[in-house]
Short mmCIF file of C-alpha atoms in Angstrom, two decimals:
data_model
loop_
_atom_site.label_atom_id
_atom_site.label_comp_id
_atom_site.label_asym_id
_atom_site.label_seq_id
_atom_site.Cartn_x
_atom_site.Cartn_y
_atom_site.Cartn_z
CA MET L 1 0.00 0.00 0.00
CA PRO L 2 1.35 3.48 -0.86
CA ASN L 3 1.88 6.11 1.81
CA LEU L 4 -1.14 8.30 2.46
CA ILE L 5 -1.31 12.09 2.90
CA ALA L 6 -4.63 13.47 4.17
CA ILE L 7 -5.82 17.06 3.67
CA VAL L 8 -8.01 18.36 6.51
CA GLY L 9 -9.28 21.65 7.87
CA ARG L 10 -12.42 23.61 8.66
CA PRO L 11 -14.97 24.28 5.89
CA ASN L 12 -14.27 26.62 2.97
CA VAL L 13 -10.53 27.14 3.44
CA GLY L 14 -9.64 25.69 0.00
CA LYS L 15 -8.84 22.05 0.82
CA SER L 16 -10.21 20.76 -2.49
CA ALA L 17 -8.33 23.44 -4.44
CA VAL L 18 -5.07 22.36 -2.77
CA PHE L 19 -5.96 18.72 -3.45
CA ASN L 20 -6.50 19.39 -7.16
CA ARG L 21 -3.22 21.32 -7.45
CA ILE L 22 -1.20 18.51 -5.91
CA ALA L 23 -3.03 15.84 -7.91
CA GLY L 24 -2.45 17.84 -11.09
CA LYS L 25 -6.05 17.62 -12.30
CA ARG L 26 -9.55 18.64 -11.30
CA ILE L 27 -10.89 15.76 -9.27
CA ALA L 28 -12.61 17.31 -6.27
CA ILE L 29 -15.33 19.92 -6.85
CA VAL L 30 -14.26 23.43 -5.84
CA HIS L 31 -17.08 25.78 -4.85
CA ASP L 32 -17.58 28.81 -2.61
CA GLU L 33 -20.34 27.04 -0.69
CA PRO L 34 -19.05 25.56 2.61
CA GLY L 35 -19.31 21.80 3.06
CA VAL L 36 -19.14 20.85 -0.62
CA THR L 37 -16.81 17.89 0.01
CA ARG L 38 -18.41 15.13 2.08
CA ASP L 39 -16.84 11.82 1.13
CA ARG L 40 -13.16 11.00 1.11
CA VAL L 41 -11.92 11.83 -2.38
CA SER L 42 -8.58 10.20 -3.21
CA ALA L 43 -6.02 10.16 -5.99
CA THR L 44 -2.69 8.42 -6.55
CA VAL L 45 0.03 11.03 -7.09
CA ASP L 46 3.44 10.44 -8.65
CA TRP L 47 5.55 13.40 -7.53
CA HIS L 48 8.96 13.33 -9.22
CA GLY L 49 9.24 9.57 -8.85
CA GLU L 50 7.71 9.29 -5.38
CA SER L 51 4.22 7.83 -5.28
CA PHE L 52 1.65 8.44 -2.56
CA GLU L 53 -2.10 8.44 -2.02
CA LEU L 54 -3.66 11.88 -1.53
CA VAL L 55 -7.01 12.18 0.27
CA ASP L 56 -9.35 15.18 0.41
CA THR L 57 -11.84 15.32 3.26
CA GLY L 58 -14.91 17.26 4.32
CA GLY L 59 -14.60 20.32 6.52
CA ILE L 60 -14.48 19.93 10.29
CA GLY L 61 -17.19 22.39 11.34
CA LEU L 62 -17.82 21.50 14.98
CA LEU L 63 -16.03 22.58 18.15
CA LYS L 64 -15.17 20.05 20.85
CA GLY L 65 -18.34 18.84 22.57
CA GLU L 66 -20.60 20.47 19.99
CA LYS L 67 -23.26 18.19 18.51
CA THR L 68 -25.33 18.22 15.35
CA ASP L 69 -28.53 16.55 14.26
CA ASP L 70 -27.50 16.57 10.60
CA PRO L 71 -26.71 12.93 9.65
CA ILE L 72 -24.62 13.99 6.64
CA THR L 73 -22.43 16.25 8.79
CA LYS L 74 -21.96 13.39 11.26
CA ALA L 75 -21.03 10.97 8.48
CA ALA L 76 -18.60 13.47 6.95
CA LEU L 77 -16.82 13.85 10.32
CA VAL L 78 -16.49 10.07 10.53
CA GLN L 79 -14.88 10.06 7.08
CA VAL L 80 -12.39 12.72 8.26
CA GLN L 81 -11.52 10.65 11.31
CA VAL L 82 -10.92 7.55 9.18
CA ALA L 83 -8.63 9.54 6.84
CA VAL L 84 -6.63 10.94 9.79
CA GLU L 85 -6.18 7.47 11.31
CA SER L 86 -5.05 6.00 7.97
CA ALA L 87 -2.65 8.80 6.98
CA GLN L 88 1.11 8.94 7.56
CA VAL L 89 1.18 12.74 7.10
CA ILE L 90 -1.57 15.34 7.50
CA ILE L 91 -1.83 18.68 5.69
CA LEU L 92 -3.89 21.16 7.72
CA VAL L 93 -5.24 23.86 5.39
CA VAL L 94 -6.07 27.27 6.89
CA ASP L 95 -7.23 30.60 5.40
CA ALA L 96 -4.81 33.57 5.41
CA LYS L 97 -7.57 36.03 4.48
CA GLU L 98 -9.72 35.19 7.50
CA GLY L 99 -6.78 34.68 9.85
CA LEU L 100 -6.52 32.30 12.78
CA MET L 101 -10.01 31.16 13.86
CA PRO L 102 -11.10 29.26 17.00
CA LEU L 103 -12.09 26.31 14.82
CA ASP L 104 -8.54 26.18 13.41
CA ARG L 105 -7.23 25.78 16.96
CA GLU L 106 -9.81 23.07 17.60
CA VAL L 107 -8.79 21.10 14.50
CA ALA L 108 -5.10 21.50 15.38
CA ASP L 109 -5.73 20.12 18.88
CA GLN L 110 -7.51 17.10 17.43
CA LEU L 111 -4.63 16.43 15.06
CA ARG L 112 -2.11 16.80 17.87
CA GLU L 113 -3.94 14.06 19.76
CA ALA L 114 -3.66 11.81 16.71
CA GLY L 115 0.14 11.96 17.00
CA LYS L 116 0.73 12.23 13.24
CA PRO L 117 3.14 14.66 11.49
CA VAL L 118 1.24 17.82 10.53
CA VAL L 119 2.16 20.42 7.90
CA ILE L 120 0.27 23.73 8.06
CA ALA L 121 -0.77 24.95 4.57
CA VAL L 122 -1.66 28.65 4.85
CA ASN L 123 -3.82 29.07 1.75
CA LYS L 124 -5.01 32.22 -0.03
CA VAL L 125 -1.72 34.11 0.39
CA ASP L 126 -2.51 35.78 -2.92
CA ASN L 127 -0.60 39.03 -2.29
CA ARG L 128 1.62 40.75 0.27
CA SER L 129 -1.32 42.16 2.18
CA ASN L 130 -2.18 38.64 3.36
CA GLU L 131 1.33 37.80 4.59
CA PRO L 132 0.97 39.36 8.09
CA ALA L 133 -2.16 37.27 8.77
CA ALA L 134 -0.34 34.18 7.52
CA GLY L 135 2.19 34.56 10.34
CA GLU L 136 -0.55 34.10 12.94
CA PHE L 137 -0.66 30.37 12.28
CA ASP L 138 2.76 29.83 13.87
CA ALA L 139 0.80 29.95 17.13
CA LEU L 140 -0.70 26.53 16.37
CA GLY L 141 2.59 25.05 17.47
CA PHE L 142 3.56 22.95 14.47
CA GLU L 143 7.07 23.00 13.10
CA SER L 144 6.28 23.14 9.38
CA VAL L 145 4.24 26.06 8.03
CA CYS L 146 3.99 26.70 4.27
CA HIS L 147 2.43 29.75 2.60
CA LEU L 148 0.69 29.19 -0.70
CA SER L 149 -2.12 30.15 -3.05
CA ALA L 150 -4.00 27.26 -4.62
CA MET L 151 -5.83 29.71 -6.89
CA HIS L 152 -2.62 31.08 -8.39
CA ASP L 153 -0.66 27.78 -8.10
CA THR L 154 2.09 29.24 -5.92
CA GLY L 155 3.79 27.51 -3.01
CA ILE L 156 2.45 24.04 -3.90
CA LYS L 157 5.87 22.50 -4.61
CA PRO L 158 7.41 23.56 -1.25
CA LEU L 159 4.29 22.21 0.51
CA VAL L 160 4.57 18.77 -1.10
CA LYS L 161 8.33 18.68 -0.59
CA THR L 162 7.82 19.39 3.11
CA ALA L 163 5.11 16.73 3.47
CA LEU L 164 7.24 14.10 1.71
CA ARG L 165 10.01 14.57 4.28
CA TYR L 166 7.75 13.05 6.92
CA LEU L 167 6.77 9.99 4.90
CA PRO L 168 8.38 6.69 5.89
CA GLU L 169 10.64 5.17 3.27
CA ALA L 170 8.79 2.87 0.88
CA GLU L 171 9.72 -0.80 1.06
CA GLN L 172 11.95 -1.84 -1.81
CA ALA L 173 11.05 -4.93 -3.80
CA SER L 174 13.55 -7.77 -3.31
CA VAL L 175 15.79 -8.46 -6.30
CA PRO L 176 17.81 -11.67 -6.76
CA GLU L 177 21.48 -11.04 -5.93
CA SER L 178 22.67 -12.77 -9.08
CA GLY L 179 20.58 -10.44 -11.20
CA GLU L 180 19.15 -13.48 -12.96
CA GLY L 181 15.63 -14.76 -13.03
CA GLU L 182 12.47 -13.55 -14.61
CA PRO L 183 11.64 -9.84 -14.41
CA PRO L 184 8.78 -8.91 -12.08
CA MET L 185 5.39 -9.19 -13.73
CA SER L 186 3.58 -5.91 -14.32
CA THR L 187 0.45 -5.47 -12.24
CA PRO L 188 -2.64 -5.36 -14.46
CA GLU L 189 -4.74 -2.23 -14.33
CA PRO L 190 -7.82 -2.60 -12.10
CA LEU L 191 -11.19 -2.75 -13.81
CA LYS L 192 -12.77 0.69 -13.48
CA LEU L 193 -16.45 0.28 -12.61
CA ALA L 194 -18.64 3.42 -12.59
CA ILE L 195 -21.83 3.20 -10.49
CA VAL L 196 -24.33 5.49 -12.23
CA GLY L 197 -28.03 6.24 -12.04
CA ARG L 198 -30.63 8.72 -10.85
CA PRO L 199 -30.38 10.29 -7.38
CA ASN L 200 -31.30 8.12 -4.41
CA VAL L 201 -31.39 4.75 -6.17
CA GLY L 202 -28.77 3.29 -3.78
CA LYS L 203 -25.46 3.72 -5.64
CA SER L 204 -23.40 4.49 -2.53
CA SER L 205 -25.14 1.73 -0.56
CA ILE L 206 -24.09 -0.80 -3.20
CA ILE L 207 -20.43 0.21 -2.89
CA ASN L 208 -20.53 0.04 0.91
CA SER L 209 -22.18 -3.39 0.75
CA LEU L 210 -19.61 -4.73 -1.73
CA ILE L 211 -16.59 -3.60 0.28
CA ARG L 212 -18.38 -4.23 3.61
CA SER L 213 -17.44 -0.82 4.95
CA ASP L 214 -19.04 2.63 5.23
CA ARG L 215 -16.63 4.06 2.68
CA VAL L 216 -19.06 6.56 1.16
CA ILE L 217 -21.81 8.52 2.87
CA VAL L 218 -25.33 7.11 2.53
CA ASN L 219 -28.47 9.14 3.20
CA ASP L 220 -32.06 9.14 2.00
CA MET L 221 -31.71 12.75 0.88
CA PRO L 222 -31.05 12.96 -2.89
CA GLY L 223 -27.77 14.61 -3.81
CA THR L 224 -25.76 13.26 -0.88
CA THR L 225 -22.89 12.24 -3.16
CA ARG L 226 -21.32 15.20 -4.98
CA ASP L 227 -17.80 14.23 -6.03
CA ALA L 228 -16.90 11.14 -8.03
CA VAL L 229 -15.33 8.96 -5.33
CA ASP L 230 -12.80 6.28 -6.31
CA VAL L 231 -12.87 3.22 -4.06
CA PRO L 232 -10.25 0.46 -4.62
CA PHE L 233 -11.69 -3.01 -4.14
CA THR L 234 -10.06 -6.45 -4.30
CA VAL L 235 -11.84 -9.79 -4.71
CA GLU L 236 -10.20 -13.15 -4.06
CA THR L 237 -12.18 -16.23 -5.04
CA GLU L 238 -10.90 -19.72 -5.89
CA GLY L 239 -7.31 -18.51 -5.89
CA ARG L 240 -8.09 -15.66 -8.29
CA HIS L 241 -6.96 -12.21 -7.21
CA GLN L 242 -8.74 -9.36 -8.96
CA ASP L 243 -8.56 -5.59 -8.42
CA PHE L 244 -11.41 -3.19 -9.11
CA LEU L 245 -11.80 0.56 -8.88
CA LEU L 246 -15.37 1.40 -7.90
CA ILE L 247 -16.39 4.93 -8.89
CA ASP L 248 -19.29 6.33 -6.90
CA THR L 249 -21.00 9.16 -8.77
CA ALA L 250 -23.58 11.83 -8.11
CA GLY L 251 -27.13 11.09 -9.24
CA LEU L 252 -27.89 12.34 -12.73
CA ARG L 253 -31.04 14.48 -12.83
CA LYS L 254 -32.81 15.99 -15.80
CA ARG L 255 -30.93 19.08 -16.93
CA ALA L 256 -34.01 21.23 -16.31
CA ARG L 257 -33.96 20.20 -12.64
CA ILE L 258 -30.31 21.09 -11.99
CA GLY L 259 -30.76 24.02 -9.66
CA ASP L 260 -27.28 25.42 -9.06
CA SER L 261 -23.67 25.34 -10.25
CA LEU L 262 -22.69 22.83 -7.55
CA GLU L 263 -25.19 20.29 -8.83
CA PHE L 264 -24.10 21.06 -12.39
CA TYR L 265 -20.46 20.23 -11.61
CA SER L 266 -21.52 17.07 -9.76
CA ALA L 267 -23.42 15.92 -12.86
CA LYS L 268 -20.43 16.70 -15.09
CA ARG L 269 -18.17 14.64 -12.82
CA ALA L 270 -20.60 11.72 -13.09
CA GLU L 271 -20.65 11.94 -16.90
CA THR L 272 -16.85 12.13 -16.96
CA SER L 273 -16.70 9.03 -14.76
CA ILE L 274 -18.63 7.07 -17.38
CA GLY L 275 -16.05 8.14 -19.96
CA ARG L 276 -13.05 6.93 -17.93
CA ALA L 277 -14.68 3.69 -16.75
CA ASP L 278 -14.40 0.29 -18.42
CA LEU L 279 -17.77 -0.90 -17.23
CA ALA L 280 -20.85 1.05 -16.14
CA LEU L 281 -23.24 -0.34 -13.56
CA LEU L 282 -26.62 1.29 -14.26
CA VAL L 283 -28.59 1.24 -11.01
CA LEU L 284 -32.40 1.29 -11.14
CA ASP L 285 -34.94 1.58 -8.33
CA ALA L 286 -37.18 -1.52 -8.21
CA GLU L 287 -40.01 0.47 -6.60
CA MET L 288 -39.87 3.39 -9.05
CA GLY L 289 -39.49 1.26 -12.17
CA ILE L 290 -37.77 2.62 -15.30
CA THR L 291 -38.09 6.35 -15.86
CA GLU L 292 -37.23 8.53 -18.83
CA GLN L 293 -34.08 9.68 -17.02
CA ASP L 294 -32.95 6.05 -16.60
CA LYS L 295 -33.21 5.66 -20.36
CA LYS L 296 -31.19 8.83 -20.97
CA ILE L 297 -28.42 7.60 -18.68
CA GLY L 298 -28.44 4.25 -20.48
CA ASP L 299 -28.20 6.06 -23.81
CA LEU L 300 -25.18 7.98 -22.48
CA ILE L 301 -23.49 4.65 -21.69
CA THR L 302 -24.10 3.32 -25.21
CA LYS L 303 -22.77 6.52 -26.81
CA ARG L 304 -19.56 6.16 -24.79
CA LYS L 305 -19.35 2.50 -25.95
CA LYS L 306 -18.97 1.12 -22.44
CA ALA L 307 -19.66 -2.36 -21.15
CA CYS L 308 -22.78 -2.33 -19.00
CA ILE L 309 -24.67 -4.25 -16.34
CA VAL L 310 -28.18 -3.21 -15.28
CA LEU L 311 -28.72 -3.56 -11.54
CA VAL L 312 -32.27 -3.35 -10.20
CA ASN L 313 -31.72 -2.33 -6.56
CA LYS L 314 -34.12 -2.34 -3.57
CA TRP L 315 -35.60 -5.67 -4.67
CA ASP L 316 -36.27 -6.50 -1.02
CA LEU L 317 -38.95 -3.79 -1.00
CA VAL L 318 -40.73 -5.32 -4.00
CA GLU L 319 -40.49 -9.04 -3.20
CA PRO L 320 -43.13 -9.03 -0.38
CA HIS L 321 -45.64 -7.39 -2.72
CA LEU L 322 -44.90 -10.07 -5.32
CA SER L 323 -45.60 -12.82 -2.79
CA GLU L 324 -49.00 -11.30 -2.07
CA ALA L 325 -49.63 -10.85 -5.78
CA ARG L 326 -48.88 -14.54 -6.39
CA LYS L 327 -51.42 -15.53 -3.73
CA GLU L 328 -54.04 -13.24 -5.21
CA GLU L 329 -53.32 -14.59 -8.69
CA ARG L 330 -53.87 -18.16 -7.51
CA LYS L 331 -57.20 -17.15 -5.96
CA ARG L 332 -58.31 -15.43 -9.14
CA ARG L 333 -57.44 -18.47 -11.23
CA LYS L 334 -59.76 -20.63 -9.12
CA LYS L 335 -62.67 -18.23 -9.63
CA ARG L 336 -61.88 -17.42 -13.23
CA THR L 337 -64.09 -19.09 -15.82
CA GLY L 338 -62.27 -17.98 -18.93
CA GLN L 339 -58.61 -18.06 -19.75
CA SER L 340 -56.74 -14.76 -19.30
CA THR L 341 -54.58 -13.26 -21.98
CA GLU L 342 -50.85 -12.85 -21.61
CA ALA L 343 -51.32 -9.07 -21.20
CA ASP L 344 -53.51 -9.64 -18.13
CA LYS L 345 -50.93 -11.73 -16.32
CA PRO L 346 -48.83 -9.77 -13.79
CA MET L 347 -45.04 -10.08 -13.75
CA LEU L 348 -44.41 -12.36 -10.81
CA THR L 349 -40.92 -13.80 -11.43
CA LEU L 350 -37.42 -12.40 -11.78
CA ALA L 351 -37.24 -13.73 -15.34
CA GLU L 352 -40.41 -11.85 -16.32
CA PHE L 353 -39.14 -8.66 -14.73
CA GLY L 354 -35.78 -9.11 -16.46
CA GLU L 355 -37.45 -9.43 -19.86
CA TRP L 356 -39.52 -6.32 -19.15
CA VAL L 357 -36.39 -4.32 -18.20
CA GLN L 358 -34.61 -5.35 -21.41
CA GLU L 359 -37.68 -4.39 -23.45
CA GLN L 360 -37.73 -0.94 -21.87
CA LEU L 361 -33.96 -0.51 -22.29
CA PHE L 362 -33.87 -2.11 -25.73
CA PHE L 363 -30.71 -0.18 -26.70
CA LEU L 364 -28.98 -1.95 -23.80
CA SER L 365 -30.30 -5.38 -24.74
CA TYR L 366 -26.75 -6.76 -24.56
CA ALA L 367 -26.50 -5.82 -20.84
CA PRO L 368 -27.29 -8.55 -18.27
CA VAL L 369 -29.93 -7.63 -15.66
CA ILE L 370 -29.30 -8.38 -11.98
CA PHE L 371 -31.83 -7.95 -9.16
CA SER L 372 -30.32 -7.17 -5.77
CA SER L 373 -30.65 -5.36 -2.48
CA ALA L 374 -27.76 -3.34 -1.10
CA LYS L 375 -29.51 -3.28 2.28
CA SER L 376 -29.92 -7.05 2.70
CA GLY L 377 -27.00 -8.10 0.49
CA PHE L 378 -29.30 -10.16 -1.74
CA ASN L 379 -27.59 -11.27 -4.99
CA LEU L 380 -24.43 -9.17 -4.50
CA ASP L 381 -22.29 -12.30 -4.87
CA ARG L 382 -24.06 -12.94 -8.16
CA LEU L 383 -23.29 -9.35 -9.17
CA LEU L 384 -19.55 -9.92 -8.63
CA GLU L 385 -19.68 -13.06 -10.76
CA VAL L 386 -21.36 -11.17 -13.60
CA ILE L 387 -18.85 -8.31 -13.35
CA ARG L 388 -15.95 -10.74 -13.74
CA TYR L 389 -17.71 -12.52 -16.61
CA VAL L 390 -18.38 -9.26 -18.48
CA GLN L 391 -14.76 -8.23 -17.93
CA ASP L 392 -13.61 -11.44 -19.66
CA GLN L 393 -16.03 -10.76 -22.51
CA TRP L 394 -14.78 -7.15 -22.71
CA GLN L 395 -11.22 -8.40 -23.28
CA GLN L 396 -12.07 -11.34 -25.57
CA THR L 397 -10.14 -11.76 -28.83
CA VAL L 398 -11.73 -13.66 -31.74
CA PRO L 399 -9.48 -15.58 -34.19
CA THR L 400 -9.65 -14.04 -37.65
CA ALA L 401 -10.40 -17.32 -39.43
CA LEU L 402 -13.28 -18.14 -37.11
CA LEU L 403 -14.66 -14.60 -37.39
CA ASN L 404 -14.69 -14.75 -41.19
CA ARG L 405 -16.39 -18.14 -41.16
CA VAL L 406 -19.22 -16.77 -38.97
CA LEU L 407 -19.65 -13.66 -41.11
CA HIS L 408 -19.56 -15.69 -44.33
CA GLU L 409 -22.41 -17.88 -43.05
CA ALA L 410 -24.36 -14.81 -41.88
CA ILE L 411 -24.02 -13.13 -45.29
CA GLU L 412 -24.98 -16.31 -47.12
CA GLN L 413 -28.06 -16.60 -44.93
CA GLN L 414 -29.15 -13.00 -45.45
CA GLN L 415 -27.75 -10.97 -48.32
CA PRO L 416 -27.47 -7.17 -47.86
CA VAL L 417 -30.09 -5.05 -49.61
CA SER L 418 -28.83 -2.19 -51.75
CA VAL L 419 -30.92 0.92 -52.33
CA THR L 420 -28.71 2.17 -55.17
CA GLY L 421 -28.66 -1.16 -56.99
CA GLU L 422 -24.92 -1.66 -56.52
CA ARG L 423 -24.06 -4.82 -54.67
CA LEU L 424 -22.11 -4.70 -51.41
CA LYS L 425 -19.15 -7.06 -51.51
CA PHE L 426 -17.33 -8.35 -48.43
CA TYR L 427 -13.70 -9.42 -48.64
CA TYR L 428 -12.69 -10.29 -45.08
CA ALA L 429 -12.90 -9.10 -41.48
CA THR L 430 -10.56 -8.82 -38.52
CA GLN L 431 -10.78 -7.70 -34.92
CA LYS L 432 -9.17 -4.30 -34.56
CA GLN L 433 -9.22 -4.06 -30.75
CA THR L 434 -10.78 -5.22 -27.51
CA ALA L 435 -12.39 -3.07 -24.81
CA PRO L 436 -14.62 -2.27 -26.60
CA PRO L 437 -14.65 -5.13 -29.14
CA THR L 438 -14.19 -3.47 -32.53
CA PHE L 439 -14.11 -5.20 -35.91
CA LEU L 440 -12.95 -4.03 -39.34
CA LEU L 441 -14.99 -5.18 -42.35
CA PHE L 442 -13.20 -4.78 -45.66
CA VAL L 443 -15.76 -4.10 -48.40
CA ASN L 444 -15.89 -2.64 -51.88
CA ARG L 445 -17.75 0.54 -50.79
CA ASP L 446 -18.33 1.45 -47.16
CA GLU L 447 -21.38 3.65 -47.85
CA LEU L 448 -23.30 0.57 -49.05
CA LEU L 449 -23.24 -0.98 -45.57
CA SER L 450 -26.54 0.11 -44.01
CA GLU L 451 -27.16 0.60 -40.29
CA ALA L 452 -29.74 -2.19 -40.24
CA TYR L 453 -27.34 -4.69 -41.82
CA THR L 454 -24.58 -3.59 -39.44
CA LYS L 455 -26.86 -4.43 -36.50
CA TYR L 456 -27.63 -7.80 -38.09
CA LEU L 457 -23.93 -8.69 -38.42
CA ALA L 458 -23.21 -7.50 -34.87
CA ARG L 459 -26.03 -9.71 -33.62
CA GLU L 460 -24.60 -12.71 -35.45
CA ILE L 461 -21.16 -12.04 -33.96
CA ARG L 462 -22.73 -11.83 -30.50
CA ASN L 463 -24.63 -15.10 -31.04
CA ALA L 464 -21.41 -16.83 -32.04
CA PHE L 465 -18.93 -15.40 -29.53
CA GLY L 466 -20.96 -13.97 -26.67
CA PHE L 467 -19.65 -10.49 -25.79
CA GLU L 468 -22.38 -10.32 -23.16
CA GLY L 469 -22.55 -6.90 -21.58
CA CYS L 470 -20.36 -5.37 -24.29
CA PRO L 471 -21.25 -3.12 -27.21
CA ILE L 472 -19.92 -4.36 -30.55
CA THR L 473 -18.56 -1.85 -33.05
CA LEU L 474 -18.27 -2.65 -36.76
CA ILE L 475 -16.25 -0.37 -39.01
CA ALA L 476 -16.56 -0.74 -42.78
CA LYS L 477 -13.30 -0.09 -44.59
CA PRO L 478 -13.36 0.25 -48.39
CA ARG L 479 -10.76 -1.48 -50.52
CA PRO L 480 -8.17 1.05 -51.73
CA ARG L 481 -9.09 2.66 -55.01
CA ALA L 482 -7.16 1.64 -58.13
CA VAL L 483 -4.25 4.00 -58.82
CA ASP L 484 -2.72 5.13 -62.09
CA PRO L 485 -0.42 2.42 -63.46
CA ILE L 486 3.18 2.92 -62.53
CA ARG L 487 6.27 1.66 -64.38
CA GLU L 488 9.99 2.17 -64.33
CA ASP L 489 11.99 2.71 -67.50
CA GLU L 490 15.51 1.54 -68.01
CA ALA L 491 16.87 4.75 -66.42
CA GLY L 492 14.89 4.08 -63.27
CA LYS L 493 12.50 7.00 -63.78
CA VAL L 494 8.86 6.59 -62.77
CA SER L 495 6.18 7.30 -65.35
CA LYS L 496 2.40 6.86 -65.55
CA GLY L 497 0.13 5.40 -68.17
CA SER L 498 1.34 1.83 -68.57
CA LYS L 499 -0.46 -1.31 -67.60
CA PRO L 500 0.15 -2.59 -64.08
CA THR L 501 2.96 -5.08 -63.75
CA ALA L 502 4.01 -7.52 -61.11
CA LYS L 503 6.97 -5.26 -60.40
CA ALA L 504 4.57 -2.48 -59.46
CA GLY L 505 2.96 -4.77 -56.88
CA ILE L 506 -0.57 -4.85 -58.43
CA SER L 507 -2.01 -7.98 -60.01
CA LYS L 508 -4.04 -7.90 -63.23
CA ARG L 509 -7.22 -8.82 -61.39
CA SER L 510 -6.91 -6.07 -58.74
CA GLY L 511 -5.39 -3.45 -61.05
CA ARG L 512 -8.55 -2.87 -63.10
CA GLN L 513 -9.75 0.71 -62.53
CA ARG L 514 -13.34 1.44 -61.69
CA LYS L 515 -15.26 4.44 -62.99
CA ARG L 516 -16.78 6.42 -60.14
#
């Protein structure tokens, strides 16, 4: 595990701005509103060859002995405490413009009790007028005090350099003395899994249930999660060690309902998380059913060409109603004289509900549907199995010969229809890449390959090779156009106008020019 540096302080002193500067990218949301950061937001930083984990935390807004009835504030303070206990070094951010506040002294006392090295980061020293106030923070009694401005990106390097001095030396990997032996195997990148969906469908609860820890804050109030929170997660089953990176995201509302800039940036972070993920877990609410916003989020996943699993959460709230519905259905069948139609029959099984979900999300028909409950833990083991299976499908490589055999049979079974009257000719196909699975189809003219026939070929590929949970991309590539014949005379000069020769690299059959 890498060394950990935690950033703490009272609300609205610029902790997230300092975090983003050290991380070198905008990860945590920066906003003038106090209390924006709630969860622990982390990033792995490689600073001139030294790697460490950097953690941003929510603001400590309570004095000693002071209590609050706000459950989110309580949960945020717990997250701060966990970060402080886990860290090797703590950066205490304070505000030079406001000067030394009683709450700064309170936070400093709490950190002193923790017994960890503390570096004071006096933020917002934007000009010389703020320097006298910055000197007040020497009274906190810590040895290392750094002046900086996260807004203007000044003083960040001395701050990090100071914090790194307190880190314990990283353990060096053992190397055979003889210098022989196989080189160490590179660690595969963890599968990045973005948990997305509408607000309050249980995204954070699913992460906490999977890792069996209160890693992210859970509350019934929509909009609890604001930042995109990365949570490393390791699964070991049957001797198989697998690393995941779970990305908890803010709930995606309709754009018309986004009320302020804070919610806007939260939504943008969630959309960005889909882009950087390998697999998206689309979470639905079993009680609410499938809404128009669920479909829009699913469409966003397909446009980004991401692997997908549909998770219907809160199934424990629906199952009791289904049991009663089954009893009522049996009673009605006894009294019923005529036979009911299929449309009159209620959906009483998981299979029927699964089919209904795939009908509603027809553009995600390739995505498996899992019913679960983050609260009770129902089917979460099954979810992990499906995630690993989809990951294998995501990275699957199809042999070229086998691919061409399947496509040849598909084309023989159903010939493409041409609107212009010109026949579409296929030459061969090959897999261009995995993740997402992408195939090149070499044809005579790419514009003759219609969208409907592309979907047909993708369906045949899926039937033959699986790719469950993965979008399949087909790219038509036209055969290169015939060029003017090229020849070399005895002097070695190149001229045009002669018939193609073997020396020019073009056969008689392929050298015939086509009028466009």
